[in-house]
Coordinates of C-alpha atoms and ligand atoms in Angstrom, one line a residue:
M1 CA 30.2 109.0 212.2
A2 CA 29.6 108.2 215.2
S3 CA 32.0 106.3 218.1
V4 CA 30.3 104.0 220.6
T5 CA 31.4 103.4 224.5
V6 CA 29.9 100.5 226.3
I7 CA 29.7 99.6 229.9
G8 CA 28.5 97.5 232.0
A9 CA 25.7 99.0 234.0
Q10 CA 25.8 96.8 237.1
W11 CA 28.6 94.9 238.5
G12 CA 30.2 93.6 235.6
D13 CA 30.1 90.6 234.3
E14 CA 27.1 91.9 232.1
G15 CA 28.5 89.4 228.8
K16 CA 30.4 92.6 227.5
G17 CA 32.2 90.3 225.5
K18 CA 29.9 89.5 223.0
I19 CA 28.6 92.4 222.3
V20 CA 32.0 94.1 222.5
D21 CA 33.0 91.8 219.7
W22 CA 30.4 92.2 217.3
L23 CA 30.8 95.8 217.7
A24 CA 34.5 95.3 217.1
S25 CA 33.7 93.8 213.6
R26 CA 32.2 97.2 212.9
A27 CA 34.7 99.5 214.4
D28 CA 37.9 101.0 212.9
A29 CA 39.3 101.3 216.1
V30 CA 38.5 100.2 219.6
V31 CA 40.1 101.3 222.7
R32 CA 40.2 100.1 226.6
F33 CA 40.1 102.4 229.4
Q34 CA 40.5 102.2 232.6
G35 CA 41.0 98.9 234.4
G36 CA 43.6 96.3 233.7
H37 CA 43.6 93.2 233.7
N38 CA 41.1 92.6 236.4
A39 CA 38.5 92.1 233.3
G40 CA 37.7 89.2 231.8
H41 CA 36.0 89.0 228.4
T42 CA 35.1 85.6 226.2
L43 CA 34.6 85.9 222.8
V44 CA 32.8 82.6 221.1
V45 CA 33.4 82.8 217.2
G46 CA 32.8 80.1 215.5
E47 CA 34.0 77.0 217.2
Q48 CA 36.5 79.2 218.8
V49 CA 36.8 80.4 222.2
Y50 CA 39.2 84.0 223.3
K51 CA 39.5 85.4 226.3
L52 CA 40.8 88.2 226.7
S53 CA 41.2 90.9 230.2
L54 CA 43.7 93.1 229.0
L55 CA 43.8 93.0 224.8
P56 CA 40.8 95.1 223.1
S57 CA 38.9 92.4 222.0
G58 CA 38.9 94.3 218.3
I59 CA 42.6 92.4 218.3
V60 CA 40.7 88.9 217.4
T61 CA 38.6 90.6 214.5
G62 CA 42.7 92.9 213.6
T63 CA 40.9 96.0 214.1
L64 CA 43.3 98.3 215.4
S65 CA 43.0 98.1 219.1
I66 CA 44.5 100.4 221.4
I67 CA 45.6 100.1 225.0
G68 CA 44.9 104.0 226.7
N69 CA 46.0 105.8 229.0
G70 CA 43.5 105.1 231.7
V71 CA 44.3 101.8 232.1
V72 CA 46.7 100.0 234.1
L73 CA 49.0 97.9 232.7
D74 CA 50.9 94.8 234.2
P75 CA 53.0 94.2 231.3
W76 CA 53.5 89.9 231.9
A77 CA 50.6 89.4 232.0
L78 CA 49.9 91.0 228.0
K79 CA 52.8 89.2 227.1
A80 CA 50.5 85.7 228.2
E81 CA 47.6 87.0 226.6
F82 CA 50.0 87.8 223.5
D83 CA 51.7 84.3 223.3
K84 CA 47.6 83.3 224.6
L85 CA 47.0 84.7 221.7
T86 CA 48.7 84.6 219.0
A87 CA 49.0 80.6 219.5
Q88 CA 45.2 80.9 219.3
G89 CA 46.2 82.6 215.4
V90 CA 45.0 85.6 215.9
T91 CA 47.2 88.8 214.9
I92 CA 49.0 90.9 216.8
T93 CA 51.5 93.3 215.2
T94 CA 52.4 97.4 215.7
E95 CA 49.9 98.1 212.7
N96 CA 46.6 96.8 215.1
F97 CA 48.0 97.4 218.4
A98 CA 49.1 100.2 220.7
I99 CA 49.3 100.9 224.1
A100 CA 49.7 104.7 226.1
D101 CA 53.1 105.4 226.8
N102 CA 51.7 107.7 229.5
C103 CA 49.9 104.2 230.9
P104 CA 50.7 103.3 234.4
L105 CA 52.2 100.1 234.4
I106 CA 51.3 97.4 237.6
L107 CA 54.6 95.8 239.0
P108 CA 55.6 92.7 241.1
L109 CA 55.7 94.9 244.7
H110 CA 51.3 95.8 243.0
R111 CA 50.6 92.4 243.8
D112 CA 52.3 91.9 247.4
L113 CA 50.5 95.3 248.2
D114 CA 46.9 93.4 247.4
G115 CA 47.6 90.1 248.6
L116 CA 49.4 91.4 251.9
R117 CA 45.9 93.4 251.9
E118 CA 42.8 90.9 251.5
Q119 CA 45.0 88.7 253.5
A120 CA 45.2 91.0 256.5
A121 CA 41.8 92.5 256.4
G122 CA 40.0 88.7 256.4
S123 CA 36.3 88.6 256.8
G124 CA 36.6 92.4 255.7
K125 CA 38.1 91.8 252.5
I126 CA 37.2 93.7 249.3
G127 CA 37.4 90.3 247.8
T128 CA 39.4 91.5 244.5
T129 CA 40.9 90.1 242.0
G130 CA 44.1 90.4 243.3
R131 CA 46.2 91.8 240.4
G132 CA 47.1 94.7 242.1
I133 CA 45.0 97.2 240.3
G134 CA 44.2 99.3 243.5
P135 CA 47.8 99.9 244.5
A136 CA 49.1 100.5 241.0
Y137 CA 46.3 103.1 240.8
E138 CA 47.5 104.3 244.5
D139 CA 50.8 105.3 243.0
K140 CA 49.4 107.0 239.9
V141 CA 48.0 109.2 242.1
G142 CA 50.2 109.1 244.2
R143 CA 52.8 110.4 241.8
R144 CA 54.3 108.1 241.9
A145 CA 54.0 105.0 239.5
I146 CA 56.3 103.7 237.1
R147 CA 54.7 104.3 233.2
V148 CA 55.0 103.0 230.0
C149 CA 57.5 105.6 228.9
D150 CA 59.9 104.7 231.9
L151 CA 60.9 101.3 230.6
A152 CA 63.0 102.8 227.4
H153 CA 64.5 105.5 230.1
L154 CA 65.7 102.8 232.8
D155 CA 68.8 103.8 233.3
A156 CA 67.8 107.4 234.5
L157 CA 65.0 105.5 236.9
D158 CA 66.5 106.3 240.0
S159 CA 64.6 108.7 241.9
Q160 CA 61.7 107.3 240.3
L161 CA 62.2 104.2 242.8
D162 CA 63.5 105.7 246.0
R163 CA 60.6 107.2 245.8
L164 CA 58.3 104.0 245.0
C165 CA 60.4 101.7 247.5
A166 CA 60.1 104.3 250.2
H167 CA 56.3 104.1 249.9
H168 CA 56.2 100.1 249.2
D169 CA 59.3 99.3 251.8
A170 CA 57.7 101.2 254.6
L171 CA 53.8 99.2 253.6
R172 CA 55.7 96.0 253.4
A173 CA 57.4 96.2 256.8
G174 CA 54.1 97.2 258.3
F175 CA 53.1 93.9 256.3
G176 CA 56.4 91.3 258.1
Q177 CA 58.0 91.4 254.4
P178 CA 60.9 92.4 253.3
P179 CA 61.7 95.0 251.1
V180 CA 61.8 95.7 247.8
D181 CA 64.0 94.1 245.7
R182 CA 65.0 96.5 243.3
A183 CA 68.1 94.7 241.5
A184 CA 65.8 92.4 240.6
L185 CA 62.5 94.8 239.8
L186 CA 65.1 96.8 237.1
A187 CA 66.0 93.2 235.9
E188 CA 62.5 92.1 235.0
L189 CA 61.8 95.6 234.2
A190 CA 64.8 95.2 231.6
E191 CA 64.0 92.3 230.2
I192 CA 60.1 93.4 229.5
A193 CA 60.2 96.4 227.7
P194 CA 61.3 95.9 224.0
F195 CA 58.2 93.6 224.0
V196 CA 55.8 96.5 225.2
L197 CA 58.1 99.7 224.0
Q198 CA 57.7 98.4 220.2
F199 CA 53.8 98.3 220.6
A200 CA 54.2 102.3 222.7
Q201 CA 53.2 104.8 221.0
P202 CA 51.5 108.8 221.9
V203 CA 47.5 106.9 221.9
W204 CA 46.0 110.4 222.2
K205 CA 47.3 111.0 218.3
R206 CA 47.2 108.5 216.3
L207 CA 43.0 108.2 218.2
N208 CA 42.8 112.2 217.4
K209 CA 44.1 111.5 213.7
V210 CA 40.9 108.3 213.1
R211 CA 39.0 110.1 214.5
K212 CA 39.6 113.3 212.2
A213 CA 39.7 111.0 209.4
G214 CA 35.7 109.8 210.0
A215 CA 36.8 106.3 211.8
R216 CA 34.2 104.1 214.1
I217 CA 35.7 104.3 217.5
L218 CA 34.5 101.5 220.6
F219 CA 35.2 102.4 223.8
E220 CA 35.7 99.4 225.6
G221 CA 34.7 99.6 229.5
A222 CA 35.4 97.0 231.8
Q223 CA 33.9 96.3 235.0
G224 CA 30.4 98.1 235.6
V225 CA 29.0 100.8 237.2
L226 CA 28.3 99.5 240.5
L227 CA 32.2 99.1 240.3
D228 CA 32.9 102.9 240.6
V229 CA 35.2 104.4 242.7
D230 CA 33.5 107.6 242.8
H231 CA 29.9 105.9 241.8
G232 CA 29.9 102.9 243.2
T233 CA 29.2 100.1 245.9
Y234 CA 32.0 102.2 247.5
P235 CA 34.8 100.5 249.4
F236 CA 33.5 97.5 247.8
V237 CA 34.2 98.8 243.9
T238 CA 37.5 98.6 242.0
S239 CA 39.7 101.7 241.7
S240 CA 39.4 103.1 238.6
N241 CA 36.1 105.2 237.0
T242 CA 34.2 102.6 235.2
V243 CA 31.8 105.1 234.3
S244 CA 31.4 106.1 230.2
G245 CA 32.8 109.6 231.6
T246 CA 36.3 107.1 231.8
A247 CA 36.2 106.7 228.0
A248 CA 37.3 110.1 226.9
S249 CA 39.8 110.4 230.1
G250 CA 41.4 107.2 229.7
S251 CA 42.3 107.3 226.5
G252 CA 43.0 111.2 225.3
L253 CA 39.7 112.2 223.2
G254 CA 37.3 115.0 224.4
P255 CA 33.9 114.1 225.9
N256 CA 32.4 115.0 222.4
A257 CA 34.2 111.2 220.7
T258 CA 32.8 109.2 222.5
G259 CA 29.2 108.5 221.6
F260 CA 26.2 106.5 222.1
V261 CA 26.3 104.6 225.6
L262 CA 25.8 101.3 225.3
G263 CA 24.9 100.0 228.7
I264 CA 24.5 96.3 228.8
V265 CA 23.1 94.9 231.3
K266 CA 22.1 91.6 232.4
A267 CA 18.5 90.1 232.6
Y268 CA 18.9 89.7 236.2
T269 CA 21.6 90.6 239.2
T270 CA 25.2 89.3 239.9
R271 CA 28.3 89.9 241.9
V272 CA 32.2 88.4 242.6
G273 CA 34.0 90.2 245.7
S274 CA 32.7 91.4 249.0
G275 CA 29.7 94.4 249.4
P276 CA 26.0 95.0 249.5
F277 CA 23.9 93.7 247.2
P278 CA 20.7 94.2 247.6
T279 CA 18.6 91.2 245.6
E280 CA 20.9 88.4 246.4
L281 CA 19.4 85.1 247.1
E282 CA 21.2 82.6 248.8
D283 CA 18.5 79.7 247.9
E284 CA 17.9 77.6 245.7
T285 CA 16.7 80.5 243.0
G286 CA 20.0 81.8 243.2
Q287 CA 22.0 78.4 243.0
R288 CA 19.0 78.2 240.2
L289 CA 20.8 80.9 238.0
G290 CA 24.1 80.6 239.1
E291 CA 24.3 77.5 237.8
R292 CA 22.3 78.2 234.2
G293 CA 24.1 81.4 233.4
H294 CA 27.2 79.5 234.3
E295 CA 28.5 81.9 237.1
F296 CA 31.8 82.0 237.5
G297 CA 34.6 84.3 237.0
T298 CA 36.4 85.3 234.5
V299 CA 40.0 85.8 235.4
T300 CA 38.9 84.3 239.3
G301 CA 37.2 81.3 238.2
R302 CA 34.7 82.1 241.3
K303 CA 31.4 82.0 242.0
R304 CA 29.5 84.8 241.1
R305 CA 26.7 85.9 243.5
C306 CA 23.5 86.4 241.8
G307 CA 20.3 87.8 242.3
W308 CA 16.9 89.1 240.8
F309 CA 17.2 92.0 238.5
D310 CA 17.4 95.4 240.8
A311 CA 16.0 97.7 238.4
V312 CA 16.7 100.7 240.9
L313 CA 20.6 100.2 240.5
T314 CA 20.2 100.0 236.7
R315 CA 18.3 102.8 236.2
Q316 CA 20.3 104.7 238.3
S317 CA 23.9 103.2 236.6
C318 CA 21.9 104.3 233.6
A319 CA 21.6 108.5 234.8
I320 CA 25.5 108.1 236.2
S321 CA 26.8 106.8 233.1
G322 CA 24.2 108.6 230.3
V323 CA 23.5 105.5 228.9
T324 CA 22.1 105.7 225.9
G325 CA 20.5 102.7 225.0
I326 CA 20.6 99.0 226.7
A327 CA 22.4 95.6 225.4
L328 CA 19.8 93.8 227.7
T329 CA 22.4 89.6 227.4
K330 CA 21.4 86.7 229.1
L331 CA 17.7 86.2 229.0
D332 CA 17.2 82.9 228.5
V333 CA 18.0 82.3 232.3
L334 CA 15.2 83.4 232.9
D335 CA 14.1 81.0 231.2
G336 CA 11.3 78.2 232.6
F337 CA 10.6 80.3 236.0
D338 CA 6.9 80.1 237.2
K339 CA 7.5 83.5 238.5
V340 CA 10.1 86.7 237.6
K341 CA 11.0 89.8 240.3
I342 CA 11.8 92.7 239.7
C343 CA 13.4 95.5 242.3
T344 CA 11.0 98.6 242.2
G345 CA 12.5 100.3 245.5
Y346 CA 13.9 99.9 248.4
R347 CA 12.7 99.9 252.3
L348 CA 15.3 101.7 254.1
R349 CA 14.7 102.1 258.1
G350 CA 10.6 102.0 257.3
K351 CA 11.4 104.9 254.4
V352 CA 11.4 104.0 250.7
L353 CA 13.9 104.7 248.8
D354 CA 14.0 104.9 244.7
Y355 CA 17.7 105.0 244.4
F356 CA 20.6 103.3 246.5
P357 CA 21.5 105.3 249.2
S358 CA 25.6 106.4 249.8
H359 CA 26.7 104.8 253.3
A360 CA 28.3 102.1 253.3
A361 CA 25.8 100.8 256.5
D362 CA 22.5 102.2 254.5
Q363 CA 23.3 100.2 251.3
A364 CA 24.2 97.1 253.7
A365 CA 21.0 97.9 255.6
V366 CA 18.1 98.4 252.3
E367 CA 15.4 95.3 251.4
P368 CA 14.8 95.3 247.8
I369 CA 10.5 95.7 247.5
Y370 CA 9.6 93.4 244.9
E371 CA 7.6 92.9 242.0
E372 CA 6.4 90.0 240.5
M373 CA 5.6 88.8 237.0
D374 CA 4.6 85.5 235.4
G375 CA 7.1 83.5 233.9
W376 CA 8.0 81.9 230.6
Q377 CA 7.7 78.5 229.2
G378 CA 9.6 78.6 225.9
T379 CA 12.4 80.2 225.3
T380 CA 14.6 82.4 224.6
A381 CA 18.0 80.8 223.6
G382 CA 19.1 81.7 220.7
A383 CA 15.7 84.4 219.3
R384 CA 16.5 86.7 216.7
S385 CA 12.8 88.5 216.1
W386 CA 10.7 89.6 218.9
A387 CA 8.8 87.2 217.2
D388 CA 11.3 84.3 218.6
L389 CA 10.6 85.1 222.4
P390 CA 7.8 84.1 224.2
A391 CA 5.0 87.4 224.8
Q392 CA 5.8 87.2 228.4
A393 CA 9.5 87.6 228.0
I394 CA 8.5 90.4 225.9
K395 CA 6.2 91.5 228.7
Y396 CA 9.4 91.5 231.0
I397 CA 11.7 93.3 228.6
Q398 CA 9.6 96.3 228.7
R399 CA 9.4 96.5 232.2
V400 CA 12.9 96.9 232.3
Q401 CA 13.4 99.3 230.3
E402 CA 9.9 101.6 231.5
L403 CA 11.9 101.0 235.2
I404 CA 15.1 102.0 234.7
E405 CA 14.5 104.6 231.6
T406 CA 16.1 103.8 229.4
P407 CA 15.4 101.8 226.4
V408 CA 16.2 98.2 225.2
A409 CA 18.9 98.6 222.0
L410 CA 19.3 95.8 221.6
V411 CA 18.9 91.4 223.0
S412 CA 21.5 89.3 223.4
T413 CA 20.6 85.6 223.3
S414 CA 23.2 83.6 223.2
P415 CA 26.9 84.1 223.7
E416 CA 27.2 83.1 219.9
R417 CA 27.4 86.6 217.6
E418 CA 24.1 86.3 215.4
D419 CA 21.7 85.3 218.1
T420 CA 21.2 89.4 218.8
I421 CA 17.7 91.0 218.7
L422 CA 18.5 94.7 217.2
V423 CA 16.6 97.6 218.0
R424 CA 18.8 100.0 217.8
D425 CA 22.5 100.4 216.1
P426 CA 24.3 101.9 218.3
F427 CA 27.0 102.8 214.9
V428 CA 24.2 104.3 213.3
D429 CA 22.4 106.0 215.4
Ligands
LIG501 P1 40.3 95.1 242.2 O1 40.0 95.3 240.8 O2 40.7 93.4 241.6 O3 40.5 95.8 242.7 O4 38.6 93.7 242.5 C1 38.0 95.1 243.1 C2 36.3 94.2 243.6 O5 36.0 94.0 241.4 C3 36.0 92.5 243.8 O6 35.0 93.2 244.7 C4 36.4 92.7 242.3 O7 35.7 91.0 242.7 C5 35.1 93.2 241.6 N1 36.2 92.9 239.7 C6 37.5 93.8 239.2 N2 36.9 93.7 237.8 C7 36.0 92.7 238.3 C8 35.4 92.2 236.5 O8 36.1 92.2 235.3 N3 34.1 91.8 236.6 C9 33.2 92.0 237.8 N4 34.3 92.3 238.4 C10 35.3 92.8 238.9

């Protein structure tokens, strides 16, 4: 049976939550494979609003939910989210939730370092979520991370802590900070360990087993391709690979297991944090997009930067991630505009480019080339079939798919699950 990998095809916040929730209700397992609690997914199911950062979206529907090895896990953030959701009536047990035992931990020292660096960088800051994501991934590839499985062996952690603390103490000294309080760290880990360990297991094994039994697996990406540490707007990126290929390595399955790649694409563009954004609108139009689209971060509450749809960047994301089809979201935010614009190329120092260059200075210097289309006056909100859409909105969708060279699989027309136009079912194809 088919599996589906969902990724954001812009800078995150494309509205993955609703799509993932809808797919999760039909999946047998949902897996997070990268990122951490820097993600923010809002699920609206009937009257209930669930805000998830770390737990896979399947948790709300009781579907087997797995945190894969590619995630960096803050155990205290996990506990807080667990408590919040169980208070909302969600049932989380060892039957429906598992954590990869080889998953690296985010520790308080990672949060400290994230904050200290951002503060020291001043206007050159990345604008991170402050959750310690980058420092935790650095320690993973630096081979000094404390992992979930280490929580079962805290009495044998001395030499690992020596390496970890030697590294962090030197960095902290540079920021005028005291060394890591090892005793306090160990005590905190000992306190949280039983909670995390009840869910810990070699999830690659469980996933391979359910896959062999014919399960439909949903791989739930976080952030977006333009924040990928290799392919994104480096250095203004997150510290993980957000592309679809990570679904395999970040969960313990092969690349042949990840199925239909569904790229979530917002009908305009937004970005939180610093970094290049060719179609950014710092005028009334940008303001209008932000207000109509409720563009405030789920995790940090920060106002998102807004701009016109960038077909060049989205085409690049879809190519890099092998996107099979897209889910177009938040089309209704464009309702009522007299004219709408789409970026179809860039001008860079007299040259025309049909791709986004790699160098940060070039990325900052490109000027968008726009194509202008008539807008539409009717509403697209709540539409459930093409017949419900104004003709001009259909033209916009068609132009988007043509420019990004990737077909539309579905169009989402409100946060409600049912308000969706389905062109091609990712689980069936
Ligand atoms: P970090 O992931 O906290 O290190 O932040 C690095 C960059 O990724 C910053 O620009 C953040 O705003 C951005 N970022 C991280 N997570 C998300 C997300 O879930 N949505 C949108 N942007 C994000």
